[in-house]
Coordinates of C-alpha atoms and ligand atoms in Angstrom, one line a residue:
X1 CA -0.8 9.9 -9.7
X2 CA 1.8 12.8 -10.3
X3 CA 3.7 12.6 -13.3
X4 CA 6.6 14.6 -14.7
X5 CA 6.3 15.8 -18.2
X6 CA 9.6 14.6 -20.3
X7 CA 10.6 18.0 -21.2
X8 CA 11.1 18.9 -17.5
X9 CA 12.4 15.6 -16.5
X10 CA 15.0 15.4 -19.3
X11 CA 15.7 19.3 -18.6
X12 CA 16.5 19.3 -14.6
X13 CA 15.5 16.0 -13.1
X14 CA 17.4 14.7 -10.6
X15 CA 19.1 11.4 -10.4
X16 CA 18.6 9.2 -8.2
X17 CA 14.8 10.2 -7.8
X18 CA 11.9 7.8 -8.5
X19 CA 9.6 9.5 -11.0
X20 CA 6.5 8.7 -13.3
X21 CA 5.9 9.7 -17.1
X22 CA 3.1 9.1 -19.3
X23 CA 2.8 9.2 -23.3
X24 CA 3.3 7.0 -26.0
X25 CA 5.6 4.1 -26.8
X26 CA 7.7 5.0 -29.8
X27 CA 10.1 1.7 -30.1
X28 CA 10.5 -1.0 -27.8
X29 CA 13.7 -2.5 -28.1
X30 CA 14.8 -6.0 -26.6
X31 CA 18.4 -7.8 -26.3
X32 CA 19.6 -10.5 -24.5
X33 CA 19.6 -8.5 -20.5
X34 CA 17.6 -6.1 -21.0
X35 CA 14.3 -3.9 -22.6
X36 CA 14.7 -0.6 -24.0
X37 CA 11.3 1.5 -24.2
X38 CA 11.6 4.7 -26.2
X39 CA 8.7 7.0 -25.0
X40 CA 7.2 10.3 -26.0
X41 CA 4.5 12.5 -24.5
X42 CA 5.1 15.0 -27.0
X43 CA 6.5 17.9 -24.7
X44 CA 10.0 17.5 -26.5
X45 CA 10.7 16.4 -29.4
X46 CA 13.3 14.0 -27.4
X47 CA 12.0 10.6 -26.0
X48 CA 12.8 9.4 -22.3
X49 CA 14.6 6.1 -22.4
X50 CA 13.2 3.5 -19.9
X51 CA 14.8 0.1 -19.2
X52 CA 13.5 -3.2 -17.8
X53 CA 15.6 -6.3 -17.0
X54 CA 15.3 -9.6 -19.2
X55 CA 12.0 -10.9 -17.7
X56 CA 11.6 -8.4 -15.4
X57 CA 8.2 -7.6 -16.7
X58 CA 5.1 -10.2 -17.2
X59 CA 4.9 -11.2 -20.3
X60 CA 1.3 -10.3 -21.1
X61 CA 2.2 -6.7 -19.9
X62 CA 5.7 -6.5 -22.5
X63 CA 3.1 -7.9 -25.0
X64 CA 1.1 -4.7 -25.5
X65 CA 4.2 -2.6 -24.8
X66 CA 4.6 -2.1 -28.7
X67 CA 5.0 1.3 -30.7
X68 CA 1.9 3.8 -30.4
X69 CA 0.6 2.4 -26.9
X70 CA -0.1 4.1 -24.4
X71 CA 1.6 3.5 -20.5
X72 CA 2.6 5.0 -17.5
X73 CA 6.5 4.2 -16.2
X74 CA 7.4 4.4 -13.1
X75 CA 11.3 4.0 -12.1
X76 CA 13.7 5.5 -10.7
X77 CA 16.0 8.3 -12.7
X78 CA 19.6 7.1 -13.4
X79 CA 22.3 7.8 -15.6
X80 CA 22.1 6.7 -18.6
X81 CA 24.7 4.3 -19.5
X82 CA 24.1 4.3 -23.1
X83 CA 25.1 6.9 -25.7
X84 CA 22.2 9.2 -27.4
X85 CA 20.3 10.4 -23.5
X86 CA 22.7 12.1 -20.2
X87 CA 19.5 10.0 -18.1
X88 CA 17.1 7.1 -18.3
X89 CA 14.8 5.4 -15.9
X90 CA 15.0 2.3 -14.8
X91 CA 11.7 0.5 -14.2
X92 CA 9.9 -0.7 -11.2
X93 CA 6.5 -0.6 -12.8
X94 CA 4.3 0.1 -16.4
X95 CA 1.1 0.7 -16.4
X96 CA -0.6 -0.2 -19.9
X97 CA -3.5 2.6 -20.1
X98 CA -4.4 1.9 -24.1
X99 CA -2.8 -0.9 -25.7
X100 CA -2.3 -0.4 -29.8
X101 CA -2.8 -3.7 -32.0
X102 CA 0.6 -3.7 -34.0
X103 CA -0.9 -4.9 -37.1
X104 CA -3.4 -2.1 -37.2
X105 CA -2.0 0.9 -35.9
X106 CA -0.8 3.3 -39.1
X107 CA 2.2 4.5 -37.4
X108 CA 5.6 3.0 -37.7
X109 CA 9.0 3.8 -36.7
X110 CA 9.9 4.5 -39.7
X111 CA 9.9 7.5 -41.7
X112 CA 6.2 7.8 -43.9
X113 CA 5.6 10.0 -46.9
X114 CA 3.7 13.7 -45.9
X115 CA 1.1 12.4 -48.7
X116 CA 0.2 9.6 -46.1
X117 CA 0.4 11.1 -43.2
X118 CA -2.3 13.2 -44.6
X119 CA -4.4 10.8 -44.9
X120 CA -4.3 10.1 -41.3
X121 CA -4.2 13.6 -39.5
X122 CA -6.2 12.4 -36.7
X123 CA -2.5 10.6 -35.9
X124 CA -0.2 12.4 -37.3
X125 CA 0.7 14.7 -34.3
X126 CA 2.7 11.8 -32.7
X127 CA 5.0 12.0 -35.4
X128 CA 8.2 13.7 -34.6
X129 CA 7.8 15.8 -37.7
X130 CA 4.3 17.0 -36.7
X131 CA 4.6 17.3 -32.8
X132 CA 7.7 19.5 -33.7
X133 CA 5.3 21.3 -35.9
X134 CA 2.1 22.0 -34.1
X135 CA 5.2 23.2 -31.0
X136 CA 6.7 25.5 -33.2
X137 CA 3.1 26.5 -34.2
X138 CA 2.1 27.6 -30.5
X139 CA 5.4 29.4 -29.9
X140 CA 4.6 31.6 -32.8
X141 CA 0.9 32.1 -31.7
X142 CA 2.3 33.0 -28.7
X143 CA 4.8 34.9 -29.9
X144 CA 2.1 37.1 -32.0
X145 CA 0.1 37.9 -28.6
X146 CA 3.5 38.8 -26.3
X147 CA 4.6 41.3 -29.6
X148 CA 1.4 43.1 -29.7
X149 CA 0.8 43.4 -26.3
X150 CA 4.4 44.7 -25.3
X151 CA 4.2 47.5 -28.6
X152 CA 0.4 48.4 -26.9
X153 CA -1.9 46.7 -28.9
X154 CA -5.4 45.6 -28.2
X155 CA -6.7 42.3 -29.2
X156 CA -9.7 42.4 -31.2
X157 CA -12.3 39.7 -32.1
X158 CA -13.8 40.7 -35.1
X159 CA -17.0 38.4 -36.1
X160 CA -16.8 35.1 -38.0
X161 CA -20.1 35.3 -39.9
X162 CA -20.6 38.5 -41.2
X163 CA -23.1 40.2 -43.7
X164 CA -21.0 42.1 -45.7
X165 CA -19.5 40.9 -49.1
X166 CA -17.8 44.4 -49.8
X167 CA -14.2 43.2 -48.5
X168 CA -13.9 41.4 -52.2
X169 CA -10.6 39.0 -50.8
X170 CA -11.8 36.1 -52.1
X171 CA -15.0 34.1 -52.7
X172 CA -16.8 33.3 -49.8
X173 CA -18.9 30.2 -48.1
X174 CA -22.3 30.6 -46.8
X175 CA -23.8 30.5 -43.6
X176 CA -27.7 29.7 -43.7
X177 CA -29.9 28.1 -41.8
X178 CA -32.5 27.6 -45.1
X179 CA -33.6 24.0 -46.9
X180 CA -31.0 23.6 -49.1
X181 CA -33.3 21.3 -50.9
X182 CA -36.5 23.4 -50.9
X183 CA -35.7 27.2 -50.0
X184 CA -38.0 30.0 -50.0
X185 CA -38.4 31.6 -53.0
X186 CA -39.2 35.1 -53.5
X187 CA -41.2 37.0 -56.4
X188 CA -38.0 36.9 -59.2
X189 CA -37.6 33.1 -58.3
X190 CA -34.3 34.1 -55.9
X191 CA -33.6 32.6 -52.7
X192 CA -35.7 34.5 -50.2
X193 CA -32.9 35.3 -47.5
X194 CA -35.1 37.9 -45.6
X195 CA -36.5 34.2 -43.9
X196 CA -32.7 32.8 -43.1
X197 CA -31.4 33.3 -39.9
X198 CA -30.1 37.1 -40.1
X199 CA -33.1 37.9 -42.3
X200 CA -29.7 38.5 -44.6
X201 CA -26.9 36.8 -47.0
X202 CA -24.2 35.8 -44.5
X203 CA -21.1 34.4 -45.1
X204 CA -17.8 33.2 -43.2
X205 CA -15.7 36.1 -43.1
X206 CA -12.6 36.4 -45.6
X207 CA -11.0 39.5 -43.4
X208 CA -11.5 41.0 -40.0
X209 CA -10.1 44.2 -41.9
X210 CA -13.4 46.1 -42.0
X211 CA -14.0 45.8 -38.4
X212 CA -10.8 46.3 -37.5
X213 CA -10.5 49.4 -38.9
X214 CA -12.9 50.4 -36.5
X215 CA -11.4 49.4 -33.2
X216 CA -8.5 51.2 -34.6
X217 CA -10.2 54.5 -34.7
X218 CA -11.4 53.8 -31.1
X219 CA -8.5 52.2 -29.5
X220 CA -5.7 53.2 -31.4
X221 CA -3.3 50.0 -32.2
X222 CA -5.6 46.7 -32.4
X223 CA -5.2 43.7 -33.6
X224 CA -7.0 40.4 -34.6
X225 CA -5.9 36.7 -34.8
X226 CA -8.8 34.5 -36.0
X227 CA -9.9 32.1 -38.6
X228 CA -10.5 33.1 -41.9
X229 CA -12.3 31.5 -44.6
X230 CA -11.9 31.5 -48.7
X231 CA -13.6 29.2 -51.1
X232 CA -10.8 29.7 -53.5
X233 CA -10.8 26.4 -55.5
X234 CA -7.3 26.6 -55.9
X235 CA -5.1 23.4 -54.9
X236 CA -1.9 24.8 -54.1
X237 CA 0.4 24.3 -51.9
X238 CA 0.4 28.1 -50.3
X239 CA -4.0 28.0 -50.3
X240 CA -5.9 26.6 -47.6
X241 CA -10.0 27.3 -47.3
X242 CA -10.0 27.7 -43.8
X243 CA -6.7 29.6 -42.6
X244 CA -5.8 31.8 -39.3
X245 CA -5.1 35.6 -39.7
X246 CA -3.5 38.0 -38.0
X247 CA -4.5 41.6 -38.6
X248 CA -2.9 44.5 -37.1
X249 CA -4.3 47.7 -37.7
X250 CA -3.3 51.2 -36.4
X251 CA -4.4 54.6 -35.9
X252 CA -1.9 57.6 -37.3
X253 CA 0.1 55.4 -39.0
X254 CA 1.0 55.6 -42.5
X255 CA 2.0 53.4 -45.0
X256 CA 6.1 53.8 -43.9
X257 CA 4.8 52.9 -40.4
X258 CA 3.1 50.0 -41.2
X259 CA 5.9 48.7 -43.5
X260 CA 8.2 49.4 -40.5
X261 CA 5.7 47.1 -38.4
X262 CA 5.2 44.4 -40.4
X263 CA 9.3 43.8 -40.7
X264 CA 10.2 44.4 -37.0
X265 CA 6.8 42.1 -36.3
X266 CA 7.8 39.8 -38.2
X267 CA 11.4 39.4 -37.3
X268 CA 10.6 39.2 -33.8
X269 CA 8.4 36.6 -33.6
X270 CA 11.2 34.0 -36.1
X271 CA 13.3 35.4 -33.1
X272 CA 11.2 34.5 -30.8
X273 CA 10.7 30.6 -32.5
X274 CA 14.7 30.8 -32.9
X275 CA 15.2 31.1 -29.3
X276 CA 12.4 28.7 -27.8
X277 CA 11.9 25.8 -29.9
X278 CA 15.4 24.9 -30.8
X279 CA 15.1 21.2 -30.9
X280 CA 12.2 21.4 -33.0
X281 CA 13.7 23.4 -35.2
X282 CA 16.8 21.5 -35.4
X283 CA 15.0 18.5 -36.6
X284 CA 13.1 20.2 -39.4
X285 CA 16.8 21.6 -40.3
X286 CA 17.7 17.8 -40.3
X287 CA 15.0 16.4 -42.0
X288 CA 14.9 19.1 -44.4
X289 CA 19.3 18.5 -45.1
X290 CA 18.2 14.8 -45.7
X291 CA 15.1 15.8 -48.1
X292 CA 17.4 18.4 -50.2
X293 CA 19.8 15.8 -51.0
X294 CA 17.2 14.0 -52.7
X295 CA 17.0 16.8 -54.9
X296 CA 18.7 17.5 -58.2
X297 CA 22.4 19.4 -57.5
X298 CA 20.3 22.9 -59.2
X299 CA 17.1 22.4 -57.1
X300 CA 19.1 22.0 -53.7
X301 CA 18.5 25.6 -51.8
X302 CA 21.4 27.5 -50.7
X303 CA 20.5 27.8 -47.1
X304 CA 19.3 25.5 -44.6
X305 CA 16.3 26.0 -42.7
X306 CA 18.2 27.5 -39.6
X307 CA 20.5 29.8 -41.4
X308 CA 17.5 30.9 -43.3
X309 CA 15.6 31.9 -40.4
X310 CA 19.1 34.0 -39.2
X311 CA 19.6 35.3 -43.0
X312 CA 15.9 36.8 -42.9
X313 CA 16.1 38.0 -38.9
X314 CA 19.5 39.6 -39.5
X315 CA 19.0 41.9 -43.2
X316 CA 16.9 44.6 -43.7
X317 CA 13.9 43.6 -46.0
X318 CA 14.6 44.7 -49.5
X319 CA 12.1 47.8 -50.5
X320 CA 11.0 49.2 -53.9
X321 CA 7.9 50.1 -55.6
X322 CA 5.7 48.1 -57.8
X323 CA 6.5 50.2 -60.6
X324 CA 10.0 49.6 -60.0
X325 CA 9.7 45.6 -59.7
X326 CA 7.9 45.7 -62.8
X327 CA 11.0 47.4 -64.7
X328 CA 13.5 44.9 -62.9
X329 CA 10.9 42.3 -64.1
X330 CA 10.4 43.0 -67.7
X331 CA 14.1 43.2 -67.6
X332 CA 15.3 40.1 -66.4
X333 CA 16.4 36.8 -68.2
X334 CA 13.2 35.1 -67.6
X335 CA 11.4 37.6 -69.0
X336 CA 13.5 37.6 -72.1
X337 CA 13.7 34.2 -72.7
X338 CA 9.7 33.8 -72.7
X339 CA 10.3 31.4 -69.9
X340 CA 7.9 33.1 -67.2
X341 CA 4.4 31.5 -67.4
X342 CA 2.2 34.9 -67.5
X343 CA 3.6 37.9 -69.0
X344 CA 4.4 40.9 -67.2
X345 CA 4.1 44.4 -67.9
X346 CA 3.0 47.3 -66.1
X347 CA -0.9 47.0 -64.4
X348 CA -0.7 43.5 -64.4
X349 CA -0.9 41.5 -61.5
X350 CA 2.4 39.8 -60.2
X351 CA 2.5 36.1 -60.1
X352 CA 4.3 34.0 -57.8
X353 CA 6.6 33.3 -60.5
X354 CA 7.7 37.0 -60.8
X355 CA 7.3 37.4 -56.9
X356 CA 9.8 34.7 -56.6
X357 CA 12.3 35.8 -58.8
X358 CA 12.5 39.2 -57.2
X359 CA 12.8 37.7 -53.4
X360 CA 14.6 34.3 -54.2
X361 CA 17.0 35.2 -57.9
X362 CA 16.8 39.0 -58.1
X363 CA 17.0 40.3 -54.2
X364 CA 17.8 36.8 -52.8
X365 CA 16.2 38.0 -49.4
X366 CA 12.6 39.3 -48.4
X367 CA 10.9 42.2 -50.5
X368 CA 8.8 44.7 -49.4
X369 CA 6.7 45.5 -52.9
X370 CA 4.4 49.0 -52.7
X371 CA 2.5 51.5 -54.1
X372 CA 0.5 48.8 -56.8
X373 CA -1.6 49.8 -59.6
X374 CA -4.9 51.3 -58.2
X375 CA -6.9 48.5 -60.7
X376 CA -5.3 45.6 -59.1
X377 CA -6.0 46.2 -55.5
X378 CA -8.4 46.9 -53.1
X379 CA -11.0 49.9 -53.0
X380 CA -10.5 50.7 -49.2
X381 CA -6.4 51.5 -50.2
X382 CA -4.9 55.0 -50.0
X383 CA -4.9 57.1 -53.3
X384 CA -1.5 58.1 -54.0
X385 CA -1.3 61.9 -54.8
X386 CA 0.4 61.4 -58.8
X387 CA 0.5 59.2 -60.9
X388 CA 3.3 56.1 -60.9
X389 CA 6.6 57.5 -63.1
X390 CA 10.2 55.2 -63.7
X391 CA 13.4 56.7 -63.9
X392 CA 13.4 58.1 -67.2
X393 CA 10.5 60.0 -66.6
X394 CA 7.6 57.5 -68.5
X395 CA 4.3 58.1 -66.9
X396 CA 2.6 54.9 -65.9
X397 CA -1.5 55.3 -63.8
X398 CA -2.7 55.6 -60.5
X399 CA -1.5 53.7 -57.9
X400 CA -2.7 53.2 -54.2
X401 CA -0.3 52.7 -51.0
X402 CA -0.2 49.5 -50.9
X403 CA 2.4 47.3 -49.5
X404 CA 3.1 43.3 -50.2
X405 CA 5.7 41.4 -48.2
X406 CA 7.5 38.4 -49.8
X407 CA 9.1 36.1 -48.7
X408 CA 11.6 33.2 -50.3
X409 CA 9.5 29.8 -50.9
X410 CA 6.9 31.0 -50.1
X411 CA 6.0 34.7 -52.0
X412 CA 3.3 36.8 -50.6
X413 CA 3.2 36.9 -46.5
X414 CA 1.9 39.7 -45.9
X415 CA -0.8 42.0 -47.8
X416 CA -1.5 45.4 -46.6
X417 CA -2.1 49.2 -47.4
X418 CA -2.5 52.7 -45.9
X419 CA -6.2 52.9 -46.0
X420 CA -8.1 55.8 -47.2
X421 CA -9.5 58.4 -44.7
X422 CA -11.1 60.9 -47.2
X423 CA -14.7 60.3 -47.6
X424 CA -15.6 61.4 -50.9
X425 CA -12.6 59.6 -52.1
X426 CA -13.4 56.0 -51.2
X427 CA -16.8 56.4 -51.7
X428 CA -16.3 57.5 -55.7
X429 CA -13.9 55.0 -55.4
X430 CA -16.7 52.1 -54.5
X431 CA -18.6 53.4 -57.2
X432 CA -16.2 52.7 -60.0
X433 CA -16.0 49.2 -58.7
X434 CA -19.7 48.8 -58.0
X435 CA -19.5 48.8 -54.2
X436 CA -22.8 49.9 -52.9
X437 CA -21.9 52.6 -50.4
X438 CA -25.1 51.9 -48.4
X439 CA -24.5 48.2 -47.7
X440 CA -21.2 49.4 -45.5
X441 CA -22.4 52.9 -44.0
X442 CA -21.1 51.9 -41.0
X443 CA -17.4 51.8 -42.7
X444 CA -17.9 54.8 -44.0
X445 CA -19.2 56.4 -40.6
X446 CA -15.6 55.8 -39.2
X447 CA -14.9 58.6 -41.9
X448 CA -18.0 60.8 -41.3
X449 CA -17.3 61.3 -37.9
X450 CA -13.4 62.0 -36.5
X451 CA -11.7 59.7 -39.6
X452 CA -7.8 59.9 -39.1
X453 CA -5.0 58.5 -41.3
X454 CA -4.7 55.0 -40.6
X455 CA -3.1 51.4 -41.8
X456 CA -2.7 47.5 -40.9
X457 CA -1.9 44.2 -43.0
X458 CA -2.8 40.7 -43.0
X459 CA -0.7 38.2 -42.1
X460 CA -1.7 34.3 -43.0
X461 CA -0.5 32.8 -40.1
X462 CA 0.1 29.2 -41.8
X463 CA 2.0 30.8 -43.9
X464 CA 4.5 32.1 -41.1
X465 CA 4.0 28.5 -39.9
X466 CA 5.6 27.2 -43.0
X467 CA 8.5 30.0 -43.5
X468 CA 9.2 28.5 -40.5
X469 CA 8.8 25.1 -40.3
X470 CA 10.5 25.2 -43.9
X471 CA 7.2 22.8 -44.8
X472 CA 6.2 23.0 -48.9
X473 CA 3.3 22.2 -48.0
X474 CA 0.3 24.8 -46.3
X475 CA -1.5 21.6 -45.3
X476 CA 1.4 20.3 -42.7
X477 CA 1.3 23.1 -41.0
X478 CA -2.1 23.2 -39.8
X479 CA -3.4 20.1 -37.4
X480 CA -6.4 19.5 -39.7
X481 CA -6.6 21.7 -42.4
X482 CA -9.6 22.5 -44.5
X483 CA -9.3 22.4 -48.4
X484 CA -11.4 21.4 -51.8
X485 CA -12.2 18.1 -51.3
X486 CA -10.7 18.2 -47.5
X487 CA -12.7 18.1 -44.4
X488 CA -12.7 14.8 -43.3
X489 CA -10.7 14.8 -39.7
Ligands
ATP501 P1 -2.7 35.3 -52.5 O1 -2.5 36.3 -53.6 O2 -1.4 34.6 -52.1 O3 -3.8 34.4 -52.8 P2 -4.2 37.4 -51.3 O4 -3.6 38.6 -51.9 O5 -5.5 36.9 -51.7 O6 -3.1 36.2 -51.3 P3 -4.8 38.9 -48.9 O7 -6.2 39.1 -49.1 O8 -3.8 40.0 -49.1 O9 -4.3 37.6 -49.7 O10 -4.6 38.3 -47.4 C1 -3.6 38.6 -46.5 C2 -2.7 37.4 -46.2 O11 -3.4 36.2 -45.9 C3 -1.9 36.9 -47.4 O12 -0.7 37.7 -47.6 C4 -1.5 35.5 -47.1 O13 -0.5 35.4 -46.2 C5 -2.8 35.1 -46.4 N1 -3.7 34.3 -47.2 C6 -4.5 34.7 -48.1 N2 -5.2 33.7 -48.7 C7 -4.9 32.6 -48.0 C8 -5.3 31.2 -48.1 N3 -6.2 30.8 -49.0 N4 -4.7 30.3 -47.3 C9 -3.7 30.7 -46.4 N5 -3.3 32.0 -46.3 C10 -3.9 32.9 -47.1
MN502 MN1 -2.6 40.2 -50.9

């Protein structure tokens, strides 16, 4: 039987047509004349309207017509006489394909808590808050493919299990094959992983970085877009154990390129969401005006979620160096007061707290942060040529060219560097931080043999996802995400 999805039909179908839509009963509505069926079949975030006459339908059929089942309508397309829809259909015919016991089905229509709805992700998409979501999700997927392939990127697949534990982003989970309960043992009494699968410690990978690097220096401009795993027992709200990255990484580009890339990449694709899910998106706006006035008058944000996404798409990305955050930082009222949780000075780590200040009291709009303390990051990052100096001429250490993006709610989006090309460099480098040359010599071939400047980022695509969604929360952003103590659907 052809059907007419309700995004199409509400868009450009025409009146007086008899037409067929499937999905799922959101409200069912009956007065005196007549029976009001609201249904969804989550192409739209809107719901098609159908109408029966008082006992039109049989009653064991209107029975199992209740929210969450499943039918097919059939009816023909009129205008709709009531206010809230331009068209409705009035029915000749439902088909019931799954009914939904009202006293069991989790799902009202009513408004549930996000801590709930958690607890039942396996339903959750046909909420209105979730199906606009998950559409807004695919748009930006989408919208990450259409970028890099219009600006002549490749897209790479980098592996999922891989061997290496030099990329040192995060602690990793294991893939074996082994007894968990009885494993081979070698002499020293250590897991004997030359009988596992690989002959090898593998893990789930933490960054496609490495391997990117080499399609790079083959293909020029590549990028990937794949999961990514951390086993980062931390329960916050930005963190998940399983997340989706996007990795661009570029031959002959330096670390002004790549900071150039990552705003104009990541301006398009909010343009992109702007301009195809605006329904969605204006019912996050919605939901999120109604949950801000919840709030305490000094915890409501400024901006709504819509003017947000124009504020960020319309201004030029604040830039400075990290040695010129730290100054603004150890400067600041915060800072003064005691009232920042870690202290700040400079070498240190920055926090979310001080991230956020910068982007959401200091700049009050997205930060570009770069050239950080060599210590702090990464061994496969840039050397710059002298050391890191302030204004008044103090000498601070080493730093590498390194770029952060932040971002307002939600601090670090994007993580990235110019990487370094000179071989004895990098490989003194992985010394000092105990790297074991040999256990990547096929990294450092890509600098043996025709090495050329080069540089990428990471993006954590959930994070994107929640900028903007405007969700708190990294788990409603993902359809079943993956986190301690989290793996059930
Ligand atoms: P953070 O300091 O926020 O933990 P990171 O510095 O460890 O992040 P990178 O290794 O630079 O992260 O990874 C690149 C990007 O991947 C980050 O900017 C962020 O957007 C995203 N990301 C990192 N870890 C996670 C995670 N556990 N869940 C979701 N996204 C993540
Ligand atoms: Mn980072």
């Amino acid at each position: 039987m052809s059907y007419l999805p309700v995004q199409q039909l509400l868009k450009s179908g025409s009146v007086g047509t008899d037409v067929t839509v499937k999905g799922w009963v959101r409200t069912k509505r009956e007065s005196k004349n007549a029976i009001f069926i609201a249904l969804n079949d989550g192409s739209t975030i809107n719901n098609i309207q159908a109408v029966a006459e008082a006992g039109q339908l049989p009653d064991d059929v209107l029975k199992l017509i209740t929210t969450g089942a499943c039918v097919a309508i059939t009816g023909q397309l009129v205008e709709s006489q009531g206010a809230g829809q331009s068209v409705e259909i009035k029915i000749s015919n439902v088909h019931i394909y799954g009914p939904a016991d009202p006293d069991k089905y989790p799902l009202q229509p009513k408004r549930h808590s996000l801590e709930f709805l958690r607890e039942i992700a396996h339903l959750r998409p046909r909420t209105n808050t979730f199906s606009a979501i998950l559409r807004i999700r695919h748009a930006l997927a989408f919208a990450v493919h259409t970028y890099f392939n219009d600006n002549g990127f490749f897209y790479l697949n980098t592996p999922i299990i891989t061997a290496s534990d030099a990329e040192g982003a995060g602690e990793m989970f294991r893939v074996t094959t082994l007894d968990a309960t009885k494993p081979p043992l070698s002499e020293d009494g250590k897991v004997d992983y030359s009988q596992d699968f690989f002959g090898r410690e593998t893990n789930l990978t933490v960054s496609g970085q490495l391997e990117g690097e080499l399609g790079a220096l083959a293909l020029g401009k590549i990028y990937t877009f794949g999961p990514t795993f951390r086993a980062e027992n931390s329960n916050t709200t930005r963190h998940l154990a399983e997340f989706w990255m996007i990795e661009p990484e570029m031959a002959f580009h330096e670390l002004l390129d790549n900071m150039n890339l990552a705003e104009d990449f990541v301006k398009t694709v909010i343009r992109y969401a702007l301009q195809h899910c605006e329904d969605d998106l204006a019912f996050l706006d919605n939901r999120l005006q109604e949950e801000e006035k919840t709030k305490k008058k000094e915890e409501q944000s400024a901006m709504g979620l819509l003017e947000k996404l124009q504020f960020v798409i319309s201004n030029e990305f604040e830039r400075l160096t990290y040695t010129e955050a730290v100054e603004i930082l150890v400067n600041s009222k915060p800072a003064k007061k005691g009232q920042f949780q870690y202290e700040v000075s400079w070498g240190v780590d920055l926090q979310s707290e001080h991230e956020r200040y910068l982007v959401e009291k200091h700049f009050k709009k997205p930060v570009i942060l770069t050239n950080y303390p060599r210590d702090i990051k990464a061994f496969y990052m840039k050397q710059d040529d002298a050391p890191a100096t302030n204004a008044r001429g103090q000498v601070f250490g080493e730093t590498v060219r390194a770029m952060d993006v932040l971002f307002p709610g939600i601090g670090e989006i994007i993580g990235g560097s110019q990487r370094e090309d000179d071989l004895d460099k990098l490989t003194a480098r992985m010394q000092e931080v105990g790297i074991e040359p040999d256990a990547i010599w096929w990294y450092l071939d890509t600098r043996r043999f025709g090495s050329a400047p080069h540089a990428g980022f990471g993006l954590g695509f959930e994070r994107l996802v929640q900028f903007v969604t405007g969700m708190g929360n990294i788990r409603d952003v993902i359809p079943f995400p993956r986190a301690p103590k989290q793996a059930e659907f």
